[in-house]
CSV table of N, CA and C in Angstrom, one decimal:
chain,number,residue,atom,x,y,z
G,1,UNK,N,17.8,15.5,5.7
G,1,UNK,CA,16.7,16.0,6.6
G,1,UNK,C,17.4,16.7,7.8
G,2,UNK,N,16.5,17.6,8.1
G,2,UNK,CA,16.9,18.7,8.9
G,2,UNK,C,17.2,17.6,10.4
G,3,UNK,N,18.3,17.4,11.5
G,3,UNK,CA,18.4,16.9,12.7
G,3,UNK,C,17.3,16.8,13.6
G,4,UNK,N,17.2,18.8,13.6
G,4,UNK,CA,15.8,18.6,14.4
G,4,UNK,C,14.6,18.4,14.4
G,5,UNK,N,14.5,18.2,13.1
G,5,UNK,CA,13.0,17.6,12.5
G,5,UNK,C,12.9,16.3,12.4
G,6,UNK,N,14.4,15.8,12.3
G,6,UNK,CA,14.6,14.1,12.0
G,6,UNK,C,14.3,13.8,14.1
G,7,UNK,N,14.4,14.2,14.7
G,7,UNK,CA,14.3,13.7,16.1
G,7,UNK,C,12.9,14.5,16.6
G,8,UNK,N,12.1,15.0,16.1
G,8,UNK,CA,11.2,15.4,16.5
G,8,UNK,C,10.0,14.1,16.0
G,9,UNK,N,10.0,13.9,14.5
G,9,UNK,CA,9.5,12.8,13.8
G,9,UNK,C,9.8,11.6,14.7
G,10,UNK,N,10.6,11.2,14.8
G,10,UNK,CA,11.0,9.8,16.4
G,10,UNK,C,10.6,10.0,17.2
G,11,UNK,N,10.9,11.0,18.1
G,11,UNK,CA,10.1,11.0,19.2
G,11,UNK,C,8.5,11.2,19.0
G,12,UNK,N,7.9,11.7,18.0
G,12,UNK,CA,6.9,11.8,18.0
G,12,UNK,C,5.8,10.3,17.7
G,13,UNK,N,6.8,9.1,17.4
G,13,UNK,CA,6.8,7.5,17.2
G,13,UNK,C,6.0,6.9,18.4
G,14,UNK,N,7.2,7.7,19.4
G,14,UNK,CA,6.8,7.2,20.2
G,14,UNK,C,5.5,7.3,21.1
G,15,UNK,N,5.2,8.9,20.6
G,15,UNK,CA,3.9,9.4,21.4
G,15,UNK,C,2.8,8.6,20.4
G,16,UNK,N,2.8,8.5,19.3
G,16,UNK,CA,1.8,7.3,18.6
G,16,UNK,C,1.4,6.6,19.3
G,17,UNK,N,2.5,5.7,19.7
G,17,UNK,CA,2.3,4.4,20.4
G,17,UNK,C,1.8,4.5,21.7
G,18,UNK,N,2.5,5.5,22.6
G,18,UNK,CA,1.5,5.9,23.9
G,18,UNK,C,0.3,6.0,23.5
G,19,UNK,N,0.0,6.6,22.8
G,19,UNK,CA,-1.7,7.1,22.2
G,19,UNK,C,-2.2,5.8,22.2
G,20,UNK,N,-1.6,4.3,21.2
G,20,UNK,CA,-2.4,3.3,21.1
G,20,UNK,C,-3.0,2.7,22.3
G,21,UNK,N,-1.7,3.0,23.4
G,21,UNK,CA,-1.7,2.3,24.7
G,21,UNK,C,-3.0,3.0,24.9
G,22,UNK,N,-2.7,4.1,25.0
G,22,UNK,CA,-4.1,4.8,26.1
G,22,UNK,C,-5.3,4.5,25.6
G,23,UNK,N,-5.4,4.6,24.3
G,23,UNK,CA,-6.3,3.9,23.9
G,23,UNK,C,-7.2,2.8,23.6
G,24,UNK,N,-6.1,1.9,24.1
G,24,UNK,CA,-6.5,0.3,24.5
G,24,UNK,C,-7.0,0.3,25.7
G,25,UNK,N,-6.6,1.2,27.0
G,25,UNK,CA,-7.0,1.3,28.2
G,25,UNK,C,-8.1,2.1,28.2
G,26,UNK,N,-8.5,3.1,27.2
G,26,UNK,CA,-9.9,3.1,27.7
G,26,UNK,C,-10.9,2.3,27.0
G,27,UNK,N,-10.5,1.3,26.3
G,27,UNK,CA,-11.5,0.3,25.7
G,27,UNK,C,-11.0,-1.2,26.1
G,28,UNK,N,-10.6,-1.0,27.7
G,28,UNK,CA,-10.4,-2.1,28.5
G,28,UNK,C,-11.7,-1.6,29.5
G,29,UNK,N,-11.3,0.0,29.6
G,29,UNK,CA,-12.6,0.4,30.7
G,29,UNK,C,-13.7,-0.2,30.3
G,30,UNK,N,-14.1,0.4,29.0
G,30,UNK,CA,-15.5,0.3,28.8
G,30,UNK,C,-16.4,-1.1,28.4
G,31,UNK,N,-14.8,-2.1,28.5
G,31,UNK,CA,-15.3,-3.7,28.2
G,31,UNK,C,-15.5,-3.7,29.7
G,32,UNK,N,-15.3,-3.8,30.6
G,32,UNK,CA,-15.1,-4.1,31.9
G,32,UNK,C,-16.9,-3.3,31.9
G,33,UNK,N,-17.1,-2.3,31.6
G,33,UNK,CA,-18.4,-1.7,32.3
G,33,UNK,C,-19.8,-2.6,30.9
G,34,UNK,N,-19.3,-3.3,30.3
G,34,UNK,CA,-20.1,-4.1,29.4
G,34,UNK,C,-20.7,-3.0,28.3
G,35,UNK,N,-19.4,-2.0,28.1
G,35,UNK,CA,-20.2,-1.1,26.3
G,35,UNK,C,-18.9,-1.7,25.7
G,36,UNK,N,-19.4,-2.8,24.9
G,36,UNK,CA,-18.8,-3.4,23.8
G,36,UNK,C,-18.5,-2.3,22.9
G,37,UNK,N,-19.4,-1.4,22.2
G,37,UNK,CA,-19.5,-0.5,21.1
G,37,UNK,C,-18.2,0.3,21.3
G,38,UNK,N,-17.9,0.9,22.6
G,38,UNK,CA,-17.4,2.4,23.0
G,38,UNK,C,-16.1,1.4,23.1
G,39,UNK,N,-16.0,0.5,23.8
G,39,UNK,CA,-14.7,-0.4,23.7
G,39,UNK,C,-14.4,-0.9,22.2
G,40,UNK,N,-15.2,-0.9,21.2
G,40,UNK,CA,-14.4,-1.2,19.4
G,40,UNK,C,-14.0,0.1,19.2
G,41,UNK,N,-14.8,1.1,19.3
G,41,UNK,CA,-14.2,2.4,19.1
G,41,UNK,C,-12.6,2.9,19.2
G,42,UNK,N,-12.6,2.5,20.2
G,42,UNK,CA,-11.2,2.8,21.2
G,42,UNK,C,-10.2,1.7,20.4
G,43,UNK,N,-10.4,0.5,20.3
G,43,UNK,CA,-9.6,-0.7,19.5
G,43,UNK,C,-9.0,-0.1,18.5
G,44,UNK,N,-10.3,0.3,17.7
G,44,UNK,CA,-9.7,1.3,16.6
G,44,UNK,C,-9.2,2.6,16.6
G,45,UNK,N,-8.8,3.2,17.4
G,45,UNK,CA,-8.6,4.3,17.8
G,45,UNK,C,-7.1,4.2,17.9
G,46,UNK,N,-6.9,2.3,18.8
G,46,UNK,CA,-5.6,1.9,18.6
G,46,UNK,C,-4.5,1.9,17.9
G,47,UNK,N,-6.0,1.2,16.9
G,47,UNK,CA,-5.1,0.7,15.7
G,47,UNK,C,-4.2,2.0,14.3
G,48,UNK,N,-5.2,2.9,15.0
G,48,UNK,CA,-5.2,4.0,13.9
G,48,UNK,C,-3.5,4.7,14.1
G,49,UNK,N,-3.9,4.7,15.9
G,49,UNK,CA,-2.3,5.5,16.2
G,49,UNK,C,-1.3,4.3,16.1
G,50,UNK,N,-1.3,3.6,16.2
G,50,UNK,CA,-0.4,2.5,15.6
G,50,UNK,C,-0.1,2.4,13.6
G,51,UNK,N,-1.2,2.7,13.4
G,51,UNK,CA,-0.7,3.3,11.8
G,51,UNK,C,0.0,4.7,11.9
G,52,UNK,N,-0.5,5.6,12.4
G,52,UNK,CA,0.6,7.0,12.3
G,52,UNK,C,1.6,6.7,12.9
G,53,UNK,N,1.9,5.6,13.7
G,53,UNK,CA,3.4,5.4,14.2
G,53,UNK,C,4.4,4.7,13.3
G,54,UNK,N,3.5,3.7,12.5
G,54,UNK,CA,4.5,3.3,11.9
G,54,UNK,C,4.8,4.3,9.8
G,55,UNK,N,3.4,5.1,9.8
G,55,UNK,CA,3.8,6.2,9.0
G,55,UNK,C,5.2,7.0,9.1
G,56,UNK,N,5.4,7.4,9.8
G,56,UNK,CA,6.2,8.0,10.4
G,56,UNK,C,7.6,7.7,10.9
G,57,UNK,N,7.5,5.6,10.8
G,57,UNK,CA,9.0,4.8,10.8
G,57,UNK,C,9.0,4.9,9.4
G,58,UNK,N,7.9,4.8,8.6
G,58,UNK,CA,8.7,3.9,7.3
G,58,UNK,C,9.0,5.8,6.7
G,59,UNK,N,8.3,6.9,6.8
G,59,UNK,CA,9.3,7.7,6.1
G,59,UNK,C,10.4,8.7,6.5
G,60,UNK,N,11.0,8.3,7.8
G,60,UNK,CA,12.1,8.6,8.1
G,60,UNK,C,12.5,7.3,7.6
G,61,UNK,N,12.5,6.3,7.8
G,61,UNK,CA,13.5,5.1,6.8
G,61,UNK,C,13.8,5.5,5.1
G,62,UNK,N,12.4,6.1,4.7
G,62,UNK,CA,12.6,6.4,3.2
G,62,UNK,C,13.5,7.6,2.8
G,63,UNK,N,13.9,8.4,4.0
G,63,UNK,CA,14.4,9.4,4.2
G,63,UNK,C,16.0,9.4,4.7
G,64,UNK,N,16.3,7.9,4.8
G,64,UNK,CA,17.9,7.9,5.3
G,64,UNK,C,18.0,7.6,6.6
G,65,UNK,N,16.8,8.2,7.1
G,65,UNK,CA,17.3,8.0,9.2
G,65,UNK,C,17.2,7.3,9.8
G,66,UNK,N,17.6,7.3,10.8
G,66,UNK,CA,17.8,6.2,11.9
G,66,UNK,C,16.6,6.3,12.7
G,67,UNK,N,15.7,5.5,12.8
G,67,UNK,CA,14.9,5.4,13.6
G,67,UNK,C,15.5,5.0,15.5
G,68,UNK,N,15.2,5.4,16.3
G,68,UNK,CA,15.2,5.1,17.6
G,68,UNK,C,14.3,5.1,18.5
G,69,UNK,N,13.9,3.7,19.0
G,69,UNK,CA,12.4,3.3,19.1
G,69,UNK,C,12.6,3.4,21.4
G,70,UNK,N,12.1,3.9,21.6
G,70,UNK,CA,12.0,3.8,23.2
G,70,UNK,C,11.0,3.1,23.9
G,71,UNK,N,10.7,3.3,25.2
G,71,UNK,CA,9.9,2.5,25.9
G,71,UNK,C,8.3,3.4,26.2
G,72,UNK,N,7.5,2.6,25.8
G,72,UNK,CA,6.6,3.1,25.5
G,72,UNK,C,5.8,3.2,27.0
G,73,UNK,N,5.2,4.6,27.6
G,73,UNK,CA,4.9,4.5,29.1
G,73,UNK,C,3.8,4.0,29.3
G,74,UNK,N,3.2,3.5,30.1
G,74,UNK,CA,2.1,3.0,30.7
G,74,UNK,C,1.2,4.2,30.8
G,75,UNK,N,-0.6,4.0,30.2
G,75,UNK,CA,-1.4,4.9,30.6
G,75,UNK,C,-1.4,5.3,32.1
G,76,UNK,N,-1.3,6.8,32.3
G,76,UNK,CA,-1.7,7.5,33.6
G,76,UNK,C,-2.9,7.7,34.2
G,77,UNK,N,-3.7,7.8,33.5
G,77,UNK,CA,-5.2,7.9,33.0
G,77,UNK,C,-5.7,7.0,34.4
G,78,UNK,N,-7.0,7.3,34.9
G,78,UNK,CA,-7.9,6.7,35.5
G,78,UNK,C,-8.9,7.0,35.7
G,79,UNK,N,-10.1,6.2,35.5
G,79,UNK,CA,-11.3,6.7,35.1
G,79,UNK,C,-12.5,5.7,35.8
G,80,UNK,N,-13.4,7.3,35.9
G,80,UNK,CA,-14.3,6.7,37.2
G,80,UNK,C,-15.5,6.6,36.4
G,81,UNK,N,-15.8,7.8,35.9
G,81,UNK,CA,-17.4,8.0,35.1
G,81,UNK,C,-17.4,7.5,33.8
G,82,UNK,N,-18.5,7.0,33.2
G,82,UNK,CA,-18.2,6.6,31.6
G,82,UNK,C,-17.8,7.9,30.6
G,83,UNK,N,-18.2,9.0,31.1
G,83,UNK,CA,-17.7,10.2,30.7
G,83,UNK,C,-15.8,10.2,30.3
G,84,UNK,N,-15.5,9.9,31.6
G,84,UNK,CA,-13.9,10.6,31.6
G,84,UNK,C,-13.6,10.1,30.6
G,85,UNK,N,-13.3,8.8,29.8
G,85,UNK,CA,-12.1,8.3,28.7
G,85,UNK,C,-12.5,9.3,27.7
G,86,UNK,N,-14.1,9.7,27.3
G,86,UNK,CA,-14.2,10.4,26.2
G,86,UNK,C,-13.6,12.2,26.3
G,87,UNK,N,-13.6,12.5,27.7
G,87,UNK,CA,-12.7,13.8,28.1
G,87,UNK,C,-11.0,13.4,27.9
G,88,UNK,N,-10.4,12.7,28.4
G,88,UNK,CA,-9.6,11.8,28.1
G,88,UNK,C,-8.7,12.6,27.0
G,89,UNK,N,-9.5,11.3,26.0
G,89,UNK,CA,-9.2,11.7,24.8
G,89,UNK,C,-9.3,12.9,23.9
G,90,UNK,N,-10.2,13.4,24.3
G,90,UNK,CA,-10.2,14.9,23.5
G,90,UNK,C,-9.1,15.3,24.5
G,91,UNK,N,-8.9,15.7,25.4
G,91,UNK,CA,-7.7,16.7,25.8
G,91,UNK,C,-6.3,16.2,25.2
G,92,UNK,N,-6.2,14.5,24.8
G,92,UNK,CA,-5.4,14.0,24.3
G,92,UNK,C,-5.4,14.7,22.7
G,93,UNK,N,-5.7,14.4,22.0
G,93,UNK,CA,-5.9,14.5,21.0
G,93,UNK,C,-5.4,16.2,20.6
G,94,UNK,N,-5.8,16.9,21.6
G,94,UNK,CA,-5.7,18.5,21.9
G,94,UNK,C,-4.1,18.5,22.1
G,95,UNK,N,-3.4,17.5,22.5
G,95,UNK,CA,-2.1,17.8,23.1
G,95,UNK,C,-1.3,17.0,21.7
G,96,UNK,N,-1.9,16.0,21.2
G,96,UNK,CA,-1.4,15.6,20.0
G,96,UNK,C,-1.2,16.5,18.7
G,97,UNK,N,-2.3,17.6,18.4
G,97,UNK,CA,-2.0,18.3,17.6
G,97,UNK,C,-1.3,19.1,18.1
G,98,UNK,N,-1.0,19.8,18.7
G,98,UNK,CA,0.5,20.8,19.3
G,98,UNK,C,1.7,20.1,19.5
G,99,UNK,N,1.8,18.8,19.5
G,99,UNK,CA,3.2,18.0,18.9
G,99,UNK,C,3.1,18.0,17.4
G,100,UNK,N,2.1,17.4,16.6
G,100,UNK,CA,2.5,17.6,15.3
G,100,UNK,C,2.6,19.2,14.3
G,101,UNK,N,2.1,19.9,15.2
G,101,UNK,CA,2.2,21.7,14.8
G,101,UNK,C,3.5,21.8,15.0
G,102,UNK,N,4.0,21.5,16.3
G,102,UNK,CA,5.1,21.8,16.7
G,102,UNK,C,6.7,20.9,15.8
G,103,UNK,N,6.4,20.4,15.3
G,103,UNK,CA,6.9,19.2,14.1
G,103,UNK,C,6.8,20.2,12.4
G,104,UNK,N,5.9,20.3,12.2
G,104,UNK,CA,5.4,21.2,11.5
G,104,UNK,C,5.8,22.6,11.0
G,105,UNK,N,6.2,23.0,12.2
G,105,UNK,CA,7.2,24.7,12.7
G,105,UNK,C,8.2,24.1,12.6
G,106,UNK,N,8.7,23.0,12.9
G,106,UNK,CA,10.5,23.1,12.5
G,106,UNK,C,11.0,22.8,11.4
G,107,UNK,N,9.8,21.9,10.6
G,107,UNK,CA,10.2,21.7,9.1
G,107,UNK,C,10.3,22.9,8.2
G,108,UNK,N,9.1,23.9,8.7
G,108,UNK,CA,9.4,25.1,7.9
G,108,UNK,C,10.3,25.7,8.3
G,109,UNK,N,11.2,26.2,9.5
G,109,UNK,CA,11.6,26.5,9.6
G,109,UNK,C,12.8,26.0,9.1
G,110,UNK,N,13.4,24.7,8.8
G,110,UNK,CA,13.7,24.2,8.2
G,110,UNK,C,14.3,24.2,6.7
G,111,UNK,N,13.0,24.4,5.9
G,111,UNK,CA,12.4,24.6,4.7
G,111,UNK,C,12.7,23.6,4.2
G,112,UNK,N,12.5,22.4,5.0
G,112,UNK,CA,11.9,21.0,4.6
G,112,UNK,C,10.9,20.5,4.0
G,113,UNK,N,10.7,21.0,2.9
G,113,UNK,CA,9.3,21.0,2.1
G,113,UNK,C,8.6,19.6,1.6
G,114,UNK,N,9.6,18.4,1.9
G,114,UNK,CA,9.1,16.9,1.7
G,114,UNK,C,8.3,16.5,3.2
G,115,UNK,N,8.5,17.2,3.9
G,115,UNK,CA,8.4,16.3,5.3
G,115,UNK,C,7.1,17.7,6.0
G,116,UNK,N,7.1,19.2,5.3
G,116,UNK,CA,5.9,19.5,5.6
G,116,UNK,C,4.8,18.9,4.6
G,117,UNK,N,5.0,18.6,3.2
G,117,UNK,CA,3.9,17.9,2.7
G,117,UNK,C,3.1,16.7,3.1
G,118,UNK,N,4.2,15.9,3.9
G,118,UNK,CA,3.8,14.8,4.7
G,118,UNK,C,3.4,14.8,6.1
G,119,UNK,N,3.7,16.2,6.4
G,119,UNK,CA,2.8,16.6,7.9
G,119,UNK,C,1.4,17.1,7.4
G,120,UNK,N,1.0,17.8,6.3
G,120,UNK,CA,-0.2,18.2,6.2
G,120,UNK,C,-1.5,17.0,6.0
G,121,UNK,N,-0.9,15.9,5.4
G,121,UNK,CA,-2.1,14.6,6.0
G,121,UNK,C,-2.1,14.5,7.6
G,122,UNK,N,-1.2,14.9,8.6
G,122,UNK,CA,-1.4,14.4,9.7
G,122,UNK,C,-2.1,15.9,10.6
G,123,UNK,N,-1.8,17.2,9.8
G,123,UNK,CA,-2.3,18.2,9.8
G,123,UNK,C,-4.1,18.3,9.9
G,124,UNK,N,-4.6,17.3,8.5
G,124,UNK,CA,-6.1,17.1,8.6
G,124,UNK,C,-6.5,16.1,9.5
G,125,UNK,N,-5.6,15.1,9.7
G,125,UNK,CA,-6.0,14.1,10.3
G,125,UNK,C,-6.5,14.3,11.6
G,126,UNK,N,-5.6,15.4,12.5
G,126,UNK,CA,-6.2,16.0,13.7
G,126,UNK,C,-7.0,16.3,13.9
G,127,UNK,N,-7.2,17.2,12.6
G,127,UNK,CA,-8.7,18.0,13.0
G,127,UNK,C,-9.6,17.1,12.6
G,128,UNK,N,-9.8,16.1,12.6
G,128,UNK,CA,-10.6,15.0,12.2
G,128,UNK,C,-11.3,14.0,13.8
G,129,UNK,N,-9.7,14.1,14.4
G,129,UNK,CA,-9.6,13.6,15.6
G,129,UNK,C,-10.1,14.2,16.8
G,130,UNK,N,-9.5,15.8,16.9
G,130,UNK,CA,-10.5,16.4,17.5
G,130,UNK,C,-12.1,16.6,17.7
G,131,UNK,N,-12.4,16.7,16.1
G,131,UNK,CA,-13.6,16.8,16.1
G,131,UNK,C,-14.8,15.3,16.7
G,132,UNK,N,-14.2,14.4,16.3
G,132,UNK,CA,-14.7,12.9,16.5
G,132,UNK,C,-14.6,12.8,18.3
G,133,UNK,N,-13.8,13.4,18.6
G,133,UNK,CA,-13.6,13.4,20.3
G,133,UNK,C,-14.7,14.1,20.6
G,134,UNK,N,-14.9,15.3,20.1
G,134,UNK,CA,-15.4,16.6,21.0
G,134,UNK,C,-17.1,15.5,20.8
G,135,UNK,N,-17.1,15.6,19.2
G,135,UNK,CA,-18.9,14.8,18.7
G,135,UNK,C,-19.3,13.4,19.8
G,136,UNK,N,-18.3,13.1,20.1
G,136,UNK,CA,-18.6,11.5,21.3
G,136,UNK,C,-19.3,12.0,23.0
G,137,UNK,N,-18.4,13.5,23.4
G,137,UNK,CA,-18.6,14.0,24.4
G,137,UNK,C,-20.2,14.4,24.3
G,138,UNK,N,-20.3,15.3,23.3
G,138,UNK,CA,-21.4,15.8,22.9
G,138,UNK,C,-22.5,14.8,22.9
G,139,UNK,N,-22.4,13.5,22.0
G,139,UNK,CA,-23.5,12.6,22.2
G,139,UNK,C,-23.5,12.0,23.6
G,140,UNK,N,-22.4,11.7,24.3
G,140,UNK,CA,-22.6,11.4,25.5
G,140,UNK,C,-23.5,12.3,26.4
G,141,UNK,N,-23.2,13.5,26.5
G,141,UNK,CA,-23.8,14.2,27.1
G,141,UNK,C,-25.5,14.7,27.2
G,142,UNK,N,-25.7,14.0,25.5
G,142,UNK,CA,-26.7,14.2,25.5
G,142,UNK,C,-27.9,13.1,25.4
G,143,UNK,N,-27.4,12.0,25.1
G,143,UNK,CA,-27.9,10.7,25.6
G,143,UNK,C,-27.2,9.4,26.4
G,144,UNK,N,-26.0,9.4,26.8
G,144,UNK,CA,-25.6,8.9,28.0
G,144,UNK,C,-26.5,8.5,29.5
G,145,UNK,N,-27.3,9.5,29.4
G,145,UNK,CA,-27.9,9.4,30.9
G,145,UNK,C,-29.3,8.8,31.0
G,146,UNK,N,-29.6,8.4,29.6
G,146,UNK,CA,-30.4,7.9,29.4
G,146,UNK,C,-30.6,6.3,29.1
G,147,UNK,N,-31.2,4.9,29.7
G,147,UNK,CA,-30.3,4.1,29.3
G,147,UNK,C,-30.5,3.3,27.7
G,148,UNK,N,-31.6,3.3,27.2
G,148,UNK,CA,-32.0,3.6,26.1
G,148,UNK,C,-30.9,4.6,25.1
G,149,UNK,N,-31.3,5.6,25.3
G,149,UNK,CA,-29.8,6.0,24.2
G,149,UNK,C,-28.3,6.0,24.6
G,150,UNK,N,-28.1,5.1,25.8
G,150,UNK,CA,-26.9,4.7,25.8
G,150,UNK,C,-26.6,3.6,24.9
G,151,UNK,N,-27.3,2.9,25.2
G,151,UNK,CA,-27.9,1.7,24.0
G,151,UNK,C,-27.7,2.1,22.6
G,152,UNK,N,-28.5,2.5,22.4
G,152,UNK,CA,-27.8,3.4,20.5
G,152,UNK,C,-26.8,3.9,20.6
G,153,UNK,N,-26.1,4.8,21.4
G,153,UNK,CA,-24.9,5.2,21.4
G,153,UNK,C,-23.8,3.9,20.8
G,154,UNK,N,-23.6,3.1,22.4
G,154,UNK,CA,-23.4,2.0,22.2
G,154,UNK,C,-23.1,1.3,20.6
G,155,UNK,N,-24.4,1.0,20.0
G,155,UNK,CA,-24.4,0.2,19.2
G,155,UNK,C,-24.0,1.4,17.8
G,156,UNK,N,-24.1,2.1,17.9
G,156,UNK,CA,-23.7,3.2,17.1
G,156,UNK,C,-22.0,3.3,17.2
G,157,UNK,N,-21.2,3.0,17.8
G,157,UNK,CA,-19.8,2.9,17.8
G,157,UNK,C,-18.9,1.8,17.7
G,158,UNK,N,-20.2,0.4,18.3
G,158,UNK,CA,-19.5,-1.2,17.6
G,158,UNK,C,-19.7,-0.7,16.3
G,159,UNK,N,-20.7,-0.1,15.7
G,159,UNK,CA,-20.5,-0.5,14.3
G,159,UNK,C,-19.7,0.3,13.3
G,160,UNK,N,-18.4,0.9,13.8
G,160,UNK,CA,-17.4,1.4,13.4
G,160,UNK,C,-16.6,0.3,12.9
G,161,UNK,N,-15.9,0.6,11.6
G,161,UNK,CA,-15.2,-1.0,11.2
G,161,UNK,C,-13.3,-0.1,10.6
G,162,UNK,N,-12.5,-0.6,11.0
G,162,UNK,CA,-11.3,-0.4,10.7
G,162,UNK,C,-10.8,0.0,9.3
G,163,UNK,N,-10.5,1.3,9.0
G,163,UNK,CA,-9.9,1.5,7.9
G,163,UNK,C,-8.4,2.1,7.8
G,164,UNK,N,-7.5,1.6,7.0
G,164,UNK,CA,-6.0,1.9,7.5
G,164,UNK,C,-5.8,3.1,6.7
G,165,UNK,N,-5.0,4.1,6.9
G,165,UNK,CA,-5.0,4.9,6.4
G,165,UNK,C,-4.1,4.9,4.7
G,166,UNK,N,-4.2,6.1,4.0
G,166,UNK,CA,-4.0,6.0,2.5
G,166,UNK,C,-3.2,6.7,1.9
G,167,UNK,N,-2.5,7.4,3.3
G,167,UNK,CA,-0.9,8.3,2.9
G,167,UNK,C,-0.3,7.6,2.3
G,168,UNK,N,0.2,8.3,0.8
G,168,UNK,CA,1.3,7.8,-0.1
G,168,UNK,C,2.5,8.0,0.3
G,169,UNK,N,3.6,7.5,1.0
G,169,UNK,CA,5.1,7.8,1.5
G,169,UNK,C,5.9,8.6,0.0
């Protein structure tokens, strides 16, 4: 495997794991402001980038490399309106796919053709992620202000249930 693709893939471990962090902290916020729903959301949101992180150990392991794990930073994030975590996250998510694009461009460039086939699940997965961001802002905006369809909102995102992802390594 290409060096610079093999250190882009690691460090990119580690941005996972930031993600879970941040993650967990905005569904600390939203337990604290009593939306259970919008706080499981986020749990799973956790858990999710904690699966692409460890995607991502076990096939540089399957690949020979050395994995090198760092310290994972504390969310920067602070948030005042029930709005922000869901802005938040979309601009996250926005900055996520331009790391794995950017991962992506060096495999081809590369012409690492095992490691772009295994970027293109993380290729759809974004645009999955974005969209799911942008569609939360959207419902926020359009029933958030209301406290009744905060309520559905709400109960509309506890009832989100954990599925691990189904990339074959």
């Amino acid at each position: 495997m290409d060096k610079k693709v093999s250190q882009l893939l690691n460090d990119q471990i580690n941005k996972e794991l930031y993600s879970a962090y941040l993650y967990l902290d905005m569904a600390n916020f939203y337990s604290a402001k009593g939306l259970d729903g919008f706080a499981n959301w986020y749990e799973i949101q956790a858990k999710e980038e904690q699966d692409h992180a460890m995607l991502m150990y076990r096939y540089l392991h399957n690949n020979n490399q050395t994995v090198t794990l760092e310290a994972v930073a504390k969310p920067d994030k602070t948030f005042a309106e029930l709005s922000d975590p869901l802005k938040a996250a979309y601009e996250h998510e926005q900055y996520v796919t331009s790391l794995i694009g950017a991962i992506y461009a060096a495999a081809q460039e590369a012409h690492d053709y095992r490691t772009i086939q295994f970027l293109d699940w993380f290729v759809k997965e974004q645009g999955e992620e974005e969209k799911n961001a942008s569609d939360l802002i959207t419902k926020m905006e359009l029933f958030g202000g209301d406290a009744k369809g905060l309520y559905m909102l709400n109960s509309e995102l506890g009832a989100r249930v954990y599925s691990a992802p189904s990339l074959v390594l």
